[in-house]
Structures are given as structure tokens and as C-alpha cells.
């Protein structure tokens, strides 16, 4: 389940009902004009929600359309490490969010692990995964750094932790 992170850092689904899901992905889809401090705190608050295990497209950029929103990516990396939340490498060709430089930095300084997601809304977009793999490779990640390459039992175990 992908949840929307609202302007105050809460999500668009009652937190007390999130237990019906194994885990949730959360991302910002509106309210892009907040200050850096508010945007950063918004994402960090969502990372503290028990069932949120992945933050989708963490900088919000759409290549050729809009810059990423103002966010202190260093603080997001620190919070990801502290909270056990994974960051998505969004493989949509228009996003490629996080960038190769972001993932290289996050891995080398914080030891973060990532997911690669296509953000596919139709099966025709599933092959876009190759673009996310390209970002990961350019960021010097290996399959051990990408949690959705793990065997199912190991993946399920990791997603239950937090």
C-alpha cells in the first residue's frame, strides 16, 4: 500500500488501521512548496509511523518538469538509519529519484539499504526497473544493498522489523 504523506507528516489512512498491511510505502504527492524544515520534518514524521517501511521518491523530482522539493536529504538519510526505513530508488525514467550520487552518499556514510520500484501504474512500465538498476549500479550499490533482491523469507523478516 502506498500512502500519501500529508502536509503535517501524517498519512491518508488511519494509523490504527494500518495493521491490516504487512508494510506500507509512503510518499509525498502534494504540498511541494513547504519550507525545507517543514518538508524534512514531514518526511521524518512519516518515517516514525510503525507500518511505514519505505519512503517513495524521496526528493520528489520529475526530470524536465520540476526540481525536487526542498528537503534536507542528509537529515532524511540520518532518520532512515535511525528508524530502519528504506528509501526507494524510483525507476520511472522521468524521476530516477534518488540519484546515483544520493545513493552512493547514503550507503557510504550511513550504510543505508534501498528498494528499487518502478512506480508502474500499468504492466507496460514494469521493464523500467532497468533504469533503477542503472542508478543503483552508478551509485556503486550491489544486490546486497537492495532489499527487494533478497529471498522472500529474508525480505519478509526485514519488513517486520522496526
Short mmCIF file of N, CA and C in Angstrom, two decimals:
data_model
loop_
_atom_site.label_atom_id
_atom_site.label_comp_id
_atom_site.label_asym_id
_atom_site.label_seq_id
_atom_site.Cartn_x
_atom_site.Cartn_y
_atom_site.Cartn_z
N UNK A 1 0.85 -1.16 0.00
CA UNK A 1 0.00 0.00 0.00
C UNK A 1 0.90 1.23 0.00
N UNK A 2 0.68 2.13 -0.95
CA UNK A 2 1.41 3.40 -0.93
C UNK A 2 0.50 4.46 -0.34
N UNK A 3 0.97 5.06 0.72
CA UNK A 3 0.25 6.10 1.43
C UNK A 3 0.74 7.47 0.99
N UNK A 4 -0.14 8.44 1.04
CA UNK A 4 0.25 9.83 0.80
C UNK A 4 0.70 10.43 2.12
N UNK A 5 1.83 11.10 2.11
CA UNK A 5 2.27 11.85 3.29
C UNK A 5 1.63 13.22 3.18
N UNK A 6 0.78 13.53 4.14
CA UNK A 6 0.07 14.81 4.15
C UNK A 6 0.98 15.93 4.63
N UNK A 7 0.51 17.15 4.52
CA UNK A 7 1.33 18.33 4.84
C UNK A 7 1.87 18.35 6.26
N UNK A 8 1.17 17.70 7.19
CA UNK A 8 1.63 17.69 8.58
C UNK A 8 2.46 16.45 8.93
N UNK A 9 2.71 15.59 7.93
CA UNK A 9 3.51 14.39 8.17
C UNK A 9 2.69 13.16 8.52
N UNK A 10 1.39 13.34 8.70
CA UNK A 10 0.53 12.17 8.89
C UNK A 10 0.28 11.54 7.52
N UNK A 11 -0.42 10.43 7.49
CA UNK A 11 -0.71 9.76 6.22
C UNK A 11 -2.22 9.71 6.00
N UNK A 12 -2.60 9.42 4.77
CA UNK A 12 -4.01 9.49 4.38
C UNK A 12 -4.79 8.21 4.64
N UNK A 13 -4.41 7.50 5.68
CA UNK A 13 -5.09 6.28 6.08
C UNK A 13 -4.98 6.24 7.60
N UNK A 14 -6.04 5.87 8.30
CA UNK A 14 -5.96 5.88 9.77
C UNK A 14 -4.84 4.97 10.28
N UNK A 15 -3.95 5.54 11.06
CA UNK A 15 -2.80 4.76 11.56
C UNK A 15 -3.22 3.51 12.31
N UNK A 16 -4.32 3.60 13.05
CA UNK A 16 -4.77 2.45 13.83
C UNK A 16 -5.27 1.31 12.94
N UNK A 17 -5.48 1.57 11.67
CA UNK A 17 -5.95 0.53 10.74
C UNK A 17 -4.83 0.01 9.83
N UNK A 18 -3.63 0.52 9.96
CA UNK A 18 -2.53 0.11 9.09
C UNK A 18 -2.07 -1.32 9.35
N UNK A 19 -2.47 -1.90 10.48
CA UNK A 19 -2.05 -3.26 10.80
C UNK A 19 -2.60 -4.30 9.83
N UNK A 20 -3.55 -3.93 9.00
CA UNK A 20 -4.06 -4.88 8.00
C UNK A 20 -3.03 -5.13 6.90
N UNK A 21 -2.02 -4.26 6.82
CA UNK A 21 -0.97 -4.39 5.80
C UNK A 21 0.30 -4.97 6.41
N UNK A 22 1.05 -5.71 5.59
CA UNK A 22 2.35 -6.21 6.04
C UNK A 22 3.31 -5.04 6.25
N UNK A 23 3.30 -4.10 5.32
CA UNK A 23 4.10 -2.88 5.41
C UNK A 23 3.52 -1.87 4.45
N UNK A 24 3.93 -0.63 4.60
CA UNK A 24 3.45 0.44 3.73
C UNK A 24 4.62 1.23 3.16
N UNK A 25 4.37 1.78 2.00
CA UNK A 25 5.27 2.73 1.35
C UNK A 25 4.60 4.08 1.51
N UNK A 26 5.34 5.12 1.78
CA UNK A 26 4.75 6.46 1.91
C UNK A 26 5.52 7.44 1.04
N UNK A 27 4.79 8.34 0.41
CA UNK A 27 5.43 9.33 -0.44
C UNK A 27 4.64 10.62 -0.47
N UNK A 28 5.31 11.68 -0.84
CA UNK A 28 4.67 13.00 -0.96
C UNK A 28 4.17 13.16 -2.39
N UNK A 29 2.90 13.54 -2.49
CA UNK A 29 2.28 13.72 -3.80
C UNK A 29 1.62 15.09 -3.95
N UNK A 30 1.71 15.92 -2.92
CA UNK A 30 1.13 17.27 -2.97
C UNK A 30 1.81 18.12 -1.91
N UNK A 31 1.52 19.42 -1.94
CA UNK A 31 2.10 20.32 -0.93
C UNK A 31 3.59 20.46 -1.06
N UNK A 32 4.07 20.65 -2.28
CA UNK A 32 5.51 20.68 -2.55
C UNK A 32 6.20 21.99 -2.15
N UNK A 33 5.45 23.01 -1.81
CA UNK A 33 6.04 24.34 -1.60
C UNK A 33 6.33 24.67 -0.15
N UNK A 34 6.40 23.69 0.71
CA UNK A 34 6.74 23.95 2.10
C UNK A 34 8.23 24.29 2.23
N UNK A 35 8.57 24.92 3.34
CA UNK A 35 9.98 25.23 3.60
C UNK A 35 10.77 23.93 3.74
N UNK A 36 12.08 24.04 3.63
CA UNK A 36 12.94 22.87 3.78
C UNK A 36 12.73 22.21 5.14
N UNK A 37 12.65 23.02 6.18
CA UNK A 37 12.47 22.46 7.52
C UNK A 37 11.15 21.71 7.64
N UNK A 38 10.07 22.30 7.14
CA UNK A 38 8.76 21.64 7.23
C UNK A 38 8.72 20.37 6.39
N UNK A 39 9.28 20.43 5.19
CA UNK A 39 9.28 19.26 4.31
C UNK A 39 10.10 18.13 4.93
N UNK A 40 11.25 18.47 5.48
CA UNK A 40 12.11 17.47 6.11
C UNK A 40 11.40 16.85 7.31
N UNK A 41 10.81 17.67 8.16
CA UNK A 41 10.10 17.16 9.33
C UNK A 41 8.88 16.33 8.94
N UNK A 42 8.25 16.71 7.86
CA UNK A 42 7.09 15.98 7.34
C UNK A 42 7.48 14.54 6.99
N UNK A 43 8.58 14.40 6.27
CA UNK A 43 9.03 13.06 5.88
C UNK A 43 9.51 12.28 7.11
N UNK A 44 10.24 12.94 8.00
CA UNK A 44 10.73 12.28 9.20
C UNK A 44 9.58 11.79 10.07
N UNK A 45 8.52 12.58 10.17
CA UNK A 45 7.36 12.16 10.96
C UNK A 45 6.74 10.91 10.35
N UNK A 46 6.61 10.88 9.04
CA UNK A 46 6.04 9.70 8.37
C UNK A 46 6.92 8.47 8.60
N UNK A 47 8.23 8.67 8.66
CA UNK A 47 9.15 7.56 8.91
C UNK A 47 8.93 6.95 10.29
N UNK A 48 8.36 7.70 11.19
CA UNK A 48 8.10 7.21 12.53
C UNK A 48 6.83 6.40 12.67
N UNK A 49 6.04 6.33 11.62
CA UNK A 49 4.80 5.55 11.66
C UNK A 49 5.16 4.07 11.54
N UNK A 50 4.64 3.29 12.46
CA UNK A 50 5.07 1.89 12.62
C UNK A 50 5.07 1.10 11.31
N UNK A 51 4.05 1.14 10.53
CA UNK A 51 3.96 0.30 9.33
C UNK A 51 4.66 0.89 8.11
N UNK A 52 5.13 2.13 8.19
CA UNK A 52 5.85 2.72 7.06
C UNK A 52 7.27 2.17 7.05
N UNK A 53 7.60 1.43 6.01
CA UNK A 53 8.92 0.80 5.89
C UNK A 53 9.74 1.37 4.74
N UNK A 54 9.05 2.07 3.81
CA UNK A 54 9.74 2.60 2.62
C UNK A 54 9.23 4.01 2.35
N UNK A 55 10.15 4.92 2.04
CA UNK A 55 9.78 6.26 1.57
C UNK A 55 9.99 6.27 0.06
N UNK A 56 8.91 6.55 -0.66
CA UNK A 56 8.93 6.57 -2.12
C UNK A 56 9.46 7.90 -2.63
N UNK A 57 10.13 7.85 -3.76
CA UNK A 57 10.68 9.03 -4.46
C UNK A 57 10.99 10.17 -3.48
N UNK A 58 12.04 9.99 -2.67
CA UNK A 58 12.31 10.88 -1.54
C UNK A 58 12.58 12.36 -1.85
N UNK A 59 12.99 12.70 -3.06
CA UNK A 59 13.22 14.13 -3.34
C UNK A 59 12.11 14.74 -4.17
N UNK A 60 11.24 13.91 -4.74
CA UNK A 60 10.10 14.42 -5.48
C UNK A 60 10.38 14.98 -6.86
N UNK A 61 11.58 14.82 -7.35
CA UNK A 61 11.88 15.43 -8.64
C UNK A 61 11.17 14.70 -9.78
N UNK A 62 10.85 15.45 -10.80
CA UNK A 62 10.42 14.90 -12.08
C UNK A 62 11.28 15.59 -13.13
N UNK A 63 12.16 14.83 -13.74
CA UNK A 63 13.17 15.37 -14.65
C UNK A 63 12.50 16.12 -15.80
N UNK A 64 12.96 17.35 -16.03
CA UNK A 64 12.43 18.17 -17.10
C UNK A 64 11.11 18.84 -16.79
N UNK A 65 10.54 18.54 -15.61
CA UNK A 65 9.25 19.12 -15.24
C UNK A 65 9.33 19.93 -13.96
N UNK A 66 9.94 19.36 -12.93
CA UNK A 66 10.10 20.11 -11.67
C UNK A 66 11.31 19.60 -10.92
N UNK A 67 11.95 20.54 -10.25
CA UNK A 67 13.05 20.20 -9.35
C UNK A 67 12.45 19.44 -8.17
N UNK A 68 13.28 18.75 -7.46
CA UNK A 68 12.81 18.13 -6.23
C UNK A 68 12.40 19.19 -5.23
N UNK A 69 11.55 18.80 -4.29
CA UNK A 69 11.16 19.77 -3.27
C UNK A 69 12.33 20.04 -2.34
N UNK A 70 12.22 21.11 -1.60
CA UNK A 70 13.28 21.49 -0.66
C UNK A 70 13.24 20.52 0.52
N UNK A 71 14.29 19.74 0.65
CA UNK A 71 14.38 18.78 1.75
C UNK A 71 15.84 18.64 2.13
N UNK A 72 16.09 18.51 3.42
CA UNK A 72 17.44 18.28 3.91
C UNK A 72 17.71 16.78 3.78
N UNK A 73 18.25 16.38 2.65
CA UNK A 73 18.43 14.96 2.36
C UNK A 73 19.35 14.28 3.37
N UNK A 74 20.28 15.04 3.92
CA UNK A 74 21.18 14.48 4.95
C UNK A 74 20.36 14.06 6.18
N UNK A 75 19.41 14.90 6.57
CA UNK A 75 18.54 14.57 7.71
C UNK A 75 17.66 13.36 7.40
N UNK A 76 17.22 13.26 6.17
CA UNK A 76 16.41 12.11 5.76
C UNK A 76 17.25 10.83 5.84
N UNK A 77 18.49 10.90 5.38
CA UNK A 77 19.38 9.74 5.47
C UNK A 77 19.59 9.33 6.93
N UNK A 78 19.84 10.32 7.80
CA UNK A 78 20.04 10.02 9.23
C UNK A 78 18.81 9.37 9.83
N UNK A 79 17.64 9.91 9.51
CA UNK A 79 16.40 9.36 10.05
C UNK A 79 16.13 7.96 9.51
N UNK A 80 16.46 7.73 8.25
CA UNK A 80 16.29 6.39 7.68
C UNK A 80 17.14 5.38 8.45
N UNK A 81 18.35 5.77 8.75
CA UNK A 81 19.24 4.89 9.52
C UNK A 81 18.67 4.64 10.92
N UNK A 82 18.23 5.70 11.59
CA UNK A 82 17.72 5.58 12.96
C UNK A 82 16.40 4.83 13.05
N UNK A 83 15.55 4.98 12.04
CA UNK A 83 14.21 4.40 12.10
C UNK A 83 14.11 3.04 11.41
N UNK A 84 15.13 2.66 10.65
CA UNK A 84 15.06 1.39 9.94
C UNK A 84 14.17 1.43 8.71
N UNK A 85 13.92 2.62 8.20
CA UNK A 85 13.10 2.79 7.00
C UNK A 85 14.02 2.78 5.78
N UNK A 86 13.55 2.17 4.71
CA UNK A 86 14.32 2.09 3.47
C UNK A 86 13.89 3.20 2.53
N UNK A 87 14.79 3.64 1.68
CA UNK A 87 14.48 4.67 0.69
C UNK A 87 14.39 4.03 -0.68
N UNK A 88 13.43 4.49 -1.44
CA UNK A 88 13.21 3.95 -2.77
C UNK A 88 14.10 4.63 -3.80
N UNK A 89 14.63 3.83 -4.70
CA UNK A 89 15.17 4.35 -5.95
C UNK A 89 14.03 4.18 -6.95
N UNK A 90 13.42 5.27 -7.33
CA UNK A 90 12.28 5.22 -8.24
C UNK A 90 12.81 5.11 -9.66
N UNK A 91 12.43 4.04 -10.35
CA UNK A 91 12.98 3.73 -11.67
C UNK A 91 12.22 4.37 -12.82
N UNK A 92 11.17 5.11 -12.53
CA UNK A 92 10.46 5.79 -13.61
C UNK A 92 11.45 6.71 -14.32
N UNK A 93 11.57 6.61 -15.65
CA UNK A 93 12.58 7.41 -16.36
C UNK A 93 12.47 8.91 -16.10
N UNK A 94 11.29 9.41 -15.83
CA UNK A 94 11.12 10.84 -15.56
C UNK A 94 11.52 11.21 -14.13
N UNK A 95 11.69 10.24 -13.26
CA UNK A 95 12.04 10.52 -11.87
C UNK A 95 13.50 10.18 -11.55
N UNK A 96 13.84 8.91 -11.65
CA UNK A 96 15.17 8.43 -11.23
C UNK A 96 15.57 9.10 -9.91
N UNK A 97 14.72 8.90 -8.95
CA UNK A 97 14.78 9.55 -7.64
C UNK A 97 14.82 8.45 -6.60
N UNK A 98 15.85 8.32 -5.99
CA UNK A 98 17.07 9.05 -5.69
C UNK A 98 18.05 8.98 -6.87
N UNK A 99 18.99 9.90 -6.86
CA UNK A 99 20.03 9.89 -7.90
C UNK A 99 21.16 8.94 -7.51
N UNK A 100 22.01 8.65 -8.47
CA UNK A 100 23.18 7.81 -8.20
C UNK A 100 24.08 8.43 -7.13
N UNK A 101 24.24 9.74 -7.16
CA UNK A 101 25.07 10.41 -6.15
C UNK A 101 24.43 10.33 -4.77
N UNK A 102 23.09 10.46 -4.71
CA UNK A 102 22.38 10.31 -3.43
C UNK A 102 22.63 8.93 -2.82
N UNK A 103 22.46 7.88 -3.63
CA UNK A 103 22.58 6.53 -3.06
C UNK A 103 24.02 6.20 -2.68
N UNK A 104 24.96 6.68 -3.47
CA UNK A 104 26.38 6.45 -3.14
C UNK A 104 26.70 7.10 -1.79
N UNK A 105 26.25 8.32 -1.60
CA UNK A 105 26.48 9.06 -0.36
C UNK A 105 25.79 8.36 0.82
N UNK A 106 24.53 8.00 0.63
CA UNK A 106 23.75 7.39 1.72
C UNK A 106 24.32 6.04 2.14
N UNK A 107 24.80 5.29 1.19
CA UNK A 107 25.39 3.99 1.52
C UNK A 107 26.74 4.18 2.22
N UNK A 108 27.59 5.03 1.66
CA UNK A 108 28.95 5.15 2.21
C UNK A 108 28.96 5.80 3.58
N UNK A 109 28.11 6.80 3.81
CA UNK A 109 28.12 7.48 5.10
C UNK A 109 27.23 6.84 6.15
N UNK A 110 26.10 6.27 5.72
CA UNK A 110 25.11 5.78 6.68
C UNK A 110 24.83 4.28 6.59
N UNK A 111 25.38 3.63 5.58
CA UNK A 111 25.14 2.19 5.43
C UNK A 111 23.71 1.85 5.07
N UNK A 112 23.02 2.78 4.42
CA UNK A 112 21.61 2.56 4.10
C UNK A 112 21.42 1.47 3.05
N UNK A 113 20.26 0.85 3.12
CA UNK A 113 19.79 -0.10 2.12
C UNK A 113 18.60 0.55 1.41
N UNK A 114 18.30 0.05 0.24
CA UNK A 114 17.30 0.68 -0.63
C UNK A 114 16.35 -0.35 -1.22
N UNK A 115 15.29 0.16 -1.81
CA UNK A 115 14.43 -0.64 -2.69
C UNK A 115 14.51 0.00 -4.07
N UNK A 116 14.22 -0.78 -5.08
CA UNK A 116 14.04 -0.23 -6.42
C UNK A 116 12.60 -0.48 -6.79
N UNK A 117 11.89 0.58 -7.16
CA UNK A 117 10.49 0.45 -7.56
C UNK A 117 10.25 1.11 -8.90
N UNK A 118 9.32 0.57 -9.66
CA UNK A 118 9.02 1.12 -10.98
C UNK A 118 7.97 2.22 -10.93
N UNK A 119 7.20 2.28 -9.84
CA UNK A 119 6.07 3.22 -9.76
C UNK A 119 5.09 2.93 -10.91
N UNK A 120 5.07 1.67 -11.36
CA UNK A 120 4.25 1.29 -12.51
C UNK A 120 2.77 1.36 -12.18
N UNK A 121 2.03 1.99 -13.05
CA UNK A 121 0.58 2.04 -12.95
C UNK A 121 -0.04 1.12 -14.00
N UNK A 122 0.80 0.50 -14.80
CA UNK A 122 0.38 -0.46 -15.81
C UNK A 122 1.56 -1.39 -16.09
N UNK A 123 1.27 -2.62 -16.51
CA UNK A 123 2.35 -3.59 -16.69
C UNK A 123 3.35 -3.18 -17.76
N UNK A 124 2.95 -2.31 -18.67
CA UNK A 124 3.88 -1.84 -19.70
C UNK A 124 5.08 -1.10 -19.10
N UNK A 125 4.93 -0.58 -17.88
CA UNK A 125 6.01 0.17 -17.22
C UNK A 125 6.94 -0.71 -16.38
N UNK A 126 6.61 -1.97 -16.21
CA UNK A 126 7.45 -2.84 -15.37
C UNK A 126 8.89 -2.96 -15.87
N UNK A 127 9.13 -3.00 -17.19
CA UNK A 127 10.53 -3.07 -17.63
C UNK A 127 11.38 -1.86 -17.24
N UNK A 128 10.75 -0.77 -16.80
CA UNK A 128 11.51 0.40 -16.36
C UNK A 128 12.42 0.10 -15.18
N UNK A 129 12.23 -1.06 -14.55
CA UNK A 129 13.08 -1.43 -13.42
C UNK A 129 14.56 -1.32 -13.80
N UNK A 130 14.87 -1.54 -15.07
CA UNK A 130 16.27 -1.48 -15.52
C UNK A 130 16.89 -0.11 -15.28
N UNK A 131 16.08 0.94 -15.32
CA UNK A 131 16.61 2.28 -15.08
C UNK A 131 16.99 2.46 -13.61
N UNK A 132 16.20 1.89 -12.72
CA UNK A 132 16.54 1.93 -11.30
C UNK A 132 17.79 1.12 -11.00
N UNK A 133 17.92 -0.02 -11.67
CA UNK A 133 19.12 -0.84 -11.52
C UNK A 133 20.34 -0.05 -12.00
N UNK A 134 20.17 0.70 -13.07
CA UNK A 134 21.27 1.54 -13.58
C UNK A 134 21.69 2.60 -12.57
N UNK A 135 20.70 3.24 -11.93
CA UNK A 135 21.01 4.23 -10.88
C UNK A 135 21.79 3.55 -9.76
N UNK A 136 21.31 2.40 -9.32
CA UNK A 136 21.99 1.67 -8.23
C UNK A 136 23.42 1.32 -8.61
N UNK A 137 23.61 0.84 -9.81
CA UNK A 137 24.96 0.48 -10.25
C UNK A 137 25.88 1.69 -10.32
N UNK A 138 25.36 2.80 -10.86
CA UNK A 138 26.18 4.02 -10.93
C UNK A 138 26.50 4.55 -9.54
N UNK A 139 25.64 4.23 -8.56
CA UNK A 139 25.89 4.61 -7.17
C UNK A 139 26.70 3.58 -6.41
N UNK A 140 27.26 2.62 -7.12
CA UNK A 140 28.11 1.57 -6.57
C UNK A 140 27.38 0.69 -5.56
N UNK A 141 26.06 0.51 -5.75
CA UNK A 141 25.32 -0.42 -4.91
C UNK A 141 25.44 -1.82 -5.50
N UNK A 142 25.32 -2.81 -4.65
CA UNK A 142 25.28 -4.20 -5.08
C UNK A 142 23.91 -4.76 -4.73
N UNK A 143 23.64 -5.98 -5.16
CA UNK A 143 22.33 -6.56 -4.86
C UNK A 143 22.10 -6.67 -3.35
N UNK A 144 23.15 -6.77 -2.58
CA UNK A 144 23.02 -6.83 -1.12
C UNK A 144 22.50 -5.52 -0.53
N UNK A 145 22.62 -4.43 -1.29
CA UNK A 145 22.14 -3.12 -0.84
C UNK A 145 20.68 -2.87 -1.20
N UNK A 146 20.10 -3.76 -1.99
CA UNK A 146 18.72 -3.59 -2.48
C UNK A 146 17.87 -4.67 -1.84
N UNK A 147 16.97 -4.28 -0.93
CA UNK A 147 16.26 -5.30 -0.15
C UNK A 147 15.28 -6.11 -0.98
N UNK A 148 14.77 -5.57 -2.07
CA UNK A 148 13.83 -6.38 -2.85
C UNK A 148 14.54 -7.33 -3.82
N UNK A 149 15.84 -7.57 -3.59
CA UNK A 149 16.54 -8.66 -4.27
C UNK A 149 16.73 -9.85 -3.33
N UNK A 150 16.33 -9.69 -2.09
CA UNK A 150 16.52 -10.74 -1.09
C UNK A 150 15.57 -11.90 -1.32
N UNK A 151 15.92 -13.10 -0.85
CA UNK A 151 14.96 -14.20 -0.85
C UNK A 151 13.72 -13.79 -0.04
N UNK A 152 12.57 -14.31 -0.41
CA UNK A 152 11.30 -13.88 0.17
C UNK A 152 11.30 -13.93 1.70
N UNK A 153 11.73 -15.02 2.28
CA UNK A 153 11.70 -15.16 3.75
C UNK A 153 12.54 -14.07 4.43
N UNK A 154 13.69 -13.78 3.87
CA UNK A 154 14.56 -12.75 4.43
C UNK A 154 13.91 -11.37 4.27
N UNK A 155 13.31 -11.13 3.11
CA UNK A 155 12.61 -9.86 2.87
C UNK A 155 11.47 -9.69 3.87
N UNK A 156 10.68 -10.73 4.05
CA UNK A 156 9.55 -10.66 4.99
C UNK A 156 10.04 -10.38 6.41
N UNK A 157 11.13 -11.01 6.79
CA UNK A 157 11.68 -10.79 8.14
C UNK A 157 12.11 -9.33 8.32
N UNK A 158 12.81 -8.80 7.34
CA UNK A 158 13.26 -7.40 7.41
C UNK A 158 12.08 -6.45 7.48
N UNK A 159 11.03 -6.74 6.74
CA UNK A 159 9.89 -5.83 6.71
C UNK A 159 9.07 -5.88 8.00
N UNK A 160 9.27 -6.90 8.81
CA UNK A 160 8.58 -6.98 10.10
C UNK A 160 9.33 -6.26 11.20
N UNK A 161 10.62 -5.98 10.97
CA UNK A 161 11.44 -5.29 11.97
C UNK A 161 11.11 -3.81 11.98
N UNK A 162 11.30 -3.16 13.10
CA UNK A 162 11.20 -1.70 13.26
C UNK A 162 10.67 -1.41 14.63
#
